[in-house]
Amino acid sequence: MIPSWQMRWCTLTKAFNKGPSEGIFDDMDLASSRLGSNTQTRTKTLMDWISLIDQIELDEDADVLGDLYEYLIGMFAANSGAKDGEFYTPHQVSDIMARILTAGREDMPTYSLYDPAMGSGSLLLTTASYMKNDGIRRAIKYYGQEVITLIFIGGIL
């Protein structure tokens, strides 16, 4: 028998299984032993994370969650080293690359960005932030690919 929380989770995630976010939660395993050795500890772990995230004060003028995500990715990269072709590009490097890519093109009404190894999508977003039309729907088109599904999912979020 499937526990009721799993049924509710399935119902919730079905709403995201349309369009570009289709399948975004397919690899998520809420019963993973990485979250805890039993249902009670897994639930506590998830609730603790939700509580921590809920305490973050969001600011319209700052990307607090993006900065937190980037910090955590950097910490994990520093502690795990590169493996299986996975690399972390520090924000400062992405920033310089973005400035080079957009130099003289900042005022273009539309712009397409492609990153063949997009990882979390940081370079795409950093590059877009230098464009005058950043934030205008469909002015910037993002294209990217990533071989690792879980990282790709993070990138398209």
PDB file of N, CA and C in Angstrom, residues 45-82:
ATOM      1  N   THR A  45      13.790  15.299   8.463  1.00  0.00           N
ATOM      2  CA  THR A  45      14.808  15.951   7.639  1.00  0.00           C
ATOM      3  C   THR A  45      14.156  16.930   6.665  1.00  0.00           C
ATOM      4  N   LEU A  46      13.128  16.485   5.957  1.00  0.00           N
ATOM      5  CA  LEU A  46      12.449  17.357   4.994  1.00  0.00           C
ATOM      6  C   LEU A  46      11.771  18.531   5.683  1.00  0.00           C
ATOM      7  N   MET A  47      11.145  18.293   6.811  1.00  0.00           N
ATOM      8  CA  MET A  47      10.491  19.384   7.547  1.00  0.00           C
ATOM      9  C   MET A  47      11.522  20.397   8.059  1.00  0.00           C
ATOM     10  N   ASP A  48      12.676  19.907   8.507  1.00  0.00           N
ATOM     11  CA  ASP A  48      13.743  20.813   8.950  1.00  0.00           C
ATOM     12  C   ASP A  48      14.211  21.700   7.800  1.00  0.00           C
ATOM     13  N   TRP A  49      14.393  21.111   6.615  1.00  0.00           N
ATOM     14  CA  TRP A  49      14.808  21.890   5.451  1.00  0.00           C
ATOM     15  C   TRP A  49      13.761  22.926   5.088  1.00  0.00           C
ATOM     16  N   ILE A  50      12.495  22.517   5.098  1.00  0.00           N
ATOM     17  CA  ILE A  50      11.411  23.446   4.773  1.00  0.00           C
ATOM     18  C   ILE A  50      11.387  24.595   5.778  1.00  0.00           C
ATOM     19  N   SER A  51      11.565  24.284   7.050  1.00  0.00           N
ATOM     20  CA  SER A  51      11.584  25.320   8.094  1.00  0.00           C
ATOM     21  C   SER A  51      12.750  26.284   7.894  1.00  0.00           C
ATOM     22  N   LEU A  52      13.924  25.748   7.555  1.00  0.00           N
ATOM     23  CA  LEU A  52      15.084  26.610   7.311  1.00  0.00           C
ATOM     24  C   LEU A  52      14.846  27.546   6.130  1.00  0.00           C
ATOM     25  N   ILE A  53      14.319  27.000   5.058  1.00  0.00           N
ATOM     26  CA  ILE A  53      14.061  27.814   3.874  1.00  0.00           C
ATOM     27  C   ILE A  53      12.996  28.865   4.167  1.00  0.00           C
ATOM     28  N   ASP A  54      12.001  28.483   4.966  1.00  0.00           N
ATOM     29  CA  ASP A  54      10.927  29.412   5.316  1.00  0.00           C
ATOM     30  C   ASP A  54      11.440  30.597   6.132  1.00  0.00           C
ATOM     31  N   GLN A  55      12.528  30.435   6.857  1.00  0.00           N
ATOM     32  CA  GLN A  55      13.079  31.507   7.687  1.00  0.00           C
ATOM     33  C   GLN A  55      13.878  32.533   6.889  1.00  0.00           C
ATOM     34  N   ILE A  56      14.192  32.212   5.649  1.00  0.00           N
ATOM     35  CA  ILE A  56      14.970  33.126   4.817  1.00  0.00           C
ATOM     36  C   ILE A  56      14.107  34.325   4.439  1.00  0.00           C
ATOM     37  N   GLU A  57      14.620  35.512   4.725  1.00  0.00           N
ATOM     38  CA  GLU A  57      13.902  36.729   4.361  1.00  0.00           C
ATOM     39  C   GLU A  57      14.227  37.073   2.912  1.00  0.00           C
ATOM     40  N   LEU A  58      13.209  37.037   2.087  1.00  0.00           N
ATOM     41  CA  LEU A  58      13.389  37.318   0.665  1.00  0.00           C
ATOM     42  C   LEU A  58      13.286  38.807   0.420  1.00  0.00           C
ATOM     43  N   ASP A  59      14.051  39.275  -0.544  1.00  0.00           N
ATOM     44  CA  ASP A  59      14.097  40.691  -0.882  1.00  0.00           C
ATOM     45  C   ASP A  59      13.883  40.807  -2.384  1.00  0.00           C
ATOM     46  N   GLU A  60      12.990  41.688  -2.793  1.00  0.00           N
ATOM     47  CA  GLU A  60      12.710  41.863  -4.219  1.00  0.00           C
ATOM     48  C   GLU A  60      13.946  42.273  -5.007  1.00  0.00           C
ATOM     49  N   ASP A  61      14.847  42.997  -4.374  1.00  0.00           N
ATOM     50  CA  ASP A  61      16.021  43.514  -5.070  1.00  0.00           C
ATOM     51  C   ASP A  61      17.231  42.588  -5.010  1.00  0.00           C
ATOM     52  N   ALA A  62      17.096  41.455  -4.326  1.00  0.00           N
ATOM     53  CA  ALA A  62      18.234  40.541  -4.199  1.00  0.00           C
ATOM     54  C   ALA A  62      17.774  39.112  -4.460  1.00  0.00           C
ATOM     55  N   ASP A  63      18.642  38.348  -5.058  1.00  0.00           N
ATOM     56  CA  ASP A  63      18.353  36.946  -5.335  1.00  0.00           C
ATOM     57  C   ASP A  63      18.912  36.100  -4.191  1.00  0.00           C
ATOM     58  N   VAL A  64      18.239  36.135  -3.055  1.00  0.00           N
ATOM     59  CA  VAL A  64      18.729  35.472  -1.847  1.00  0.00           C
ATOM     60  C   VAL A  64      18.845  33.968  -2.054  1.00  0.00           C
ATOM     61  N   LEU A  65      17.783  33.348  -2.601  1.00  0.00           N
ATOM     62  CA  LEU A  65      17.829  31.901  -2.809  1.00  0.00           C
ATOM     63  C   LEU A  65      18.879  31.526  -3.857  1.00  0.00           C
ATOM     64  N   GLY A  66      19.018  32.343  -4.893  1.00  0.00           N
ATOM     65  CA  GLY A  66      20.043  32.083  -5.906  1.00  0.00           C
ATOM     66  C   GLY A  66      21.439  32.175  -5.318  1.00  0.00           C
ATOM     67  N   ASP A  67      21.658  33.191  -4.475  1.00  0.00           N
ATOM     68  CA  ASP A  67      22.960  33.339  -3.816  1.00  0.00           C
ATOM     69  C   ASP A  67      23.238  32.172  -2.879  1.00  0.00           C
ATOM     70  N   LEU A  68      22.214  31.736  -2.149  1.00  0.00           N
ATOM     71  CA  LEU A  68      22.362  30.586  -1.246  1.00  0.00           C
ATOM     72  C   LEU A  68      22.688  29.327  -2.036  1.00  0.00           C
ATOM     73  N   TYR A  69      21.961  29.124  -3.129  1.00  0.00           N
ATOM     74  CA  TYR A  69      22.197  27.962  -3.983  1.00  0.00           C
ATOM     75  C   TYR A  69      23.625  27.975  -4.525  1.00  0.00           C
ATOM     76  N   GLU A  70      24.047  29.122  -5.007  1.00  0.00           N
ATOM     77  CA  GLU A  70      25.398  29.232  -5.558  1.00  0.00           C
ATOM     78  C   GLU A  70      26.456  28.967  -4.485  1.00  0.00           C
ATOM     79  N   TYR A  71      26.232  29.477  -3.288  1.00  0.00           N
ATOM     80  CA  TYR A  71      27.156  29.238  -2.171  1.00  0.00           C
ATOM     81  C   TYR A  71      27.250  27.746  -1.857  1.00  0.00           C
ATOM     82  N   LEU A  72      26.085  27.087  -1.766  1.00  0.00           N
ATOM     83  CA  LEU A  72      26.085  25.656  -1.449  1.00  0.00           C
ATOM     84  C   LEU A  72      26.756  24.832  -2.551  1.00  0.00           C
ATOM     85  N   ILE A  73      26.482  25.161  -3.798  1.00  0.00           N
ATOM     86  CA  ILE A  73      27.123  24.459  -4.918  1.00  0.00           C
ATOM     87  C   ILE A  73      28.636  24.624  -4.835  1.00  0.00           C
ATOM     88  N   GLY A  74      29.087  25.843  -4.553  1.00  0.00           N
ATOM     89  CA  GLY A  74      30.522  26.109  -4.416  1.00  0.00           C
ATOM     90  C   GLY A  74      31.138  25.309  -3.290  1.00  0.00           C
ATOM     91  N   MET A  75      30.436  25.213  -2.164  1.00  0.00           N
ATOM     92  CA  MET A  75      30.945  24.450  -1.021  1.00  0.00           C
ATOM     93  C   MET A  75      31.024  22.969  -1.349  1.00  0.00           C
ATOM     94  N   PHE A  76      29.977  22.434  -1.989  1.00  0.00           N
ATOM     95  CA  PHE A  76      29.991  21.022  -2.366  1.00  0.00           C
ATOM     96  C   PHE A  76      31.107  20.740  -3.371  1.00  0.00           C
ATOM     97  N   ALA A  77      31.294  21.644  -4.316  1.00  0.00           N
ATOM     98  CA  ALA A  77      32.344  21.464  -5.325  1.00  0.00           C
ATOM     99  C   ALA A  77      33.719  21.467  -4.677  1.00  0.00           C
ATOM    100  N   ALA A  78      33.926  22.384  -3.730  1.00  0.00           N
ATOM    101  CA  ALA A  78      35.228  22.478  -3.061  1.00  0.00           C
ATOM    102  C   ALA A  78      35.521  21.234  -2.236  1.00  0.00           C
ATOM    103  N   ASN A  79      34.480  20.635  -1.676  1.00  0.00           N
ATOM    104  CA  ASN A  79      34.680  19.469  -0.815  1.00  0.00           C
ATOM    105  C   ASN A  79      34.693  18.148  -1.564  1.00  0.00           C
ATOM    106  N   SER A  80      34.133  18.115  -2.773  1.00  0.00           N
ATOM    107  CA  SER A  80      34.060  16.832  -3.465  1.00  0.00           C
ATOM    108  C   SER A  80      35.065  16.686  -4.596  1.00  0.00           C
ATOM    109  N   GLY A  81      35.572  17.788  -5.114  1.00  0.00           N
ATOM    110  CA  GLY A  81      36.503  17.717  -6.240  1.00  0.00           C
ATOM    111  C   GLY A  81      35.751  17.362  -7.515  1.00  0.00           C
ATOM    112  N   ALA A  82      36.426  17.484  -8.645  1.00  0.00           N
ATOM    113  CA  ALA A  82      35.800  17.170  -9.925  1.00  0.00           C
ATOM    114  C   ALA A  82      35.799  15.671 -10.134  1.00  0.00           C
TER     115      ALA A  82
END
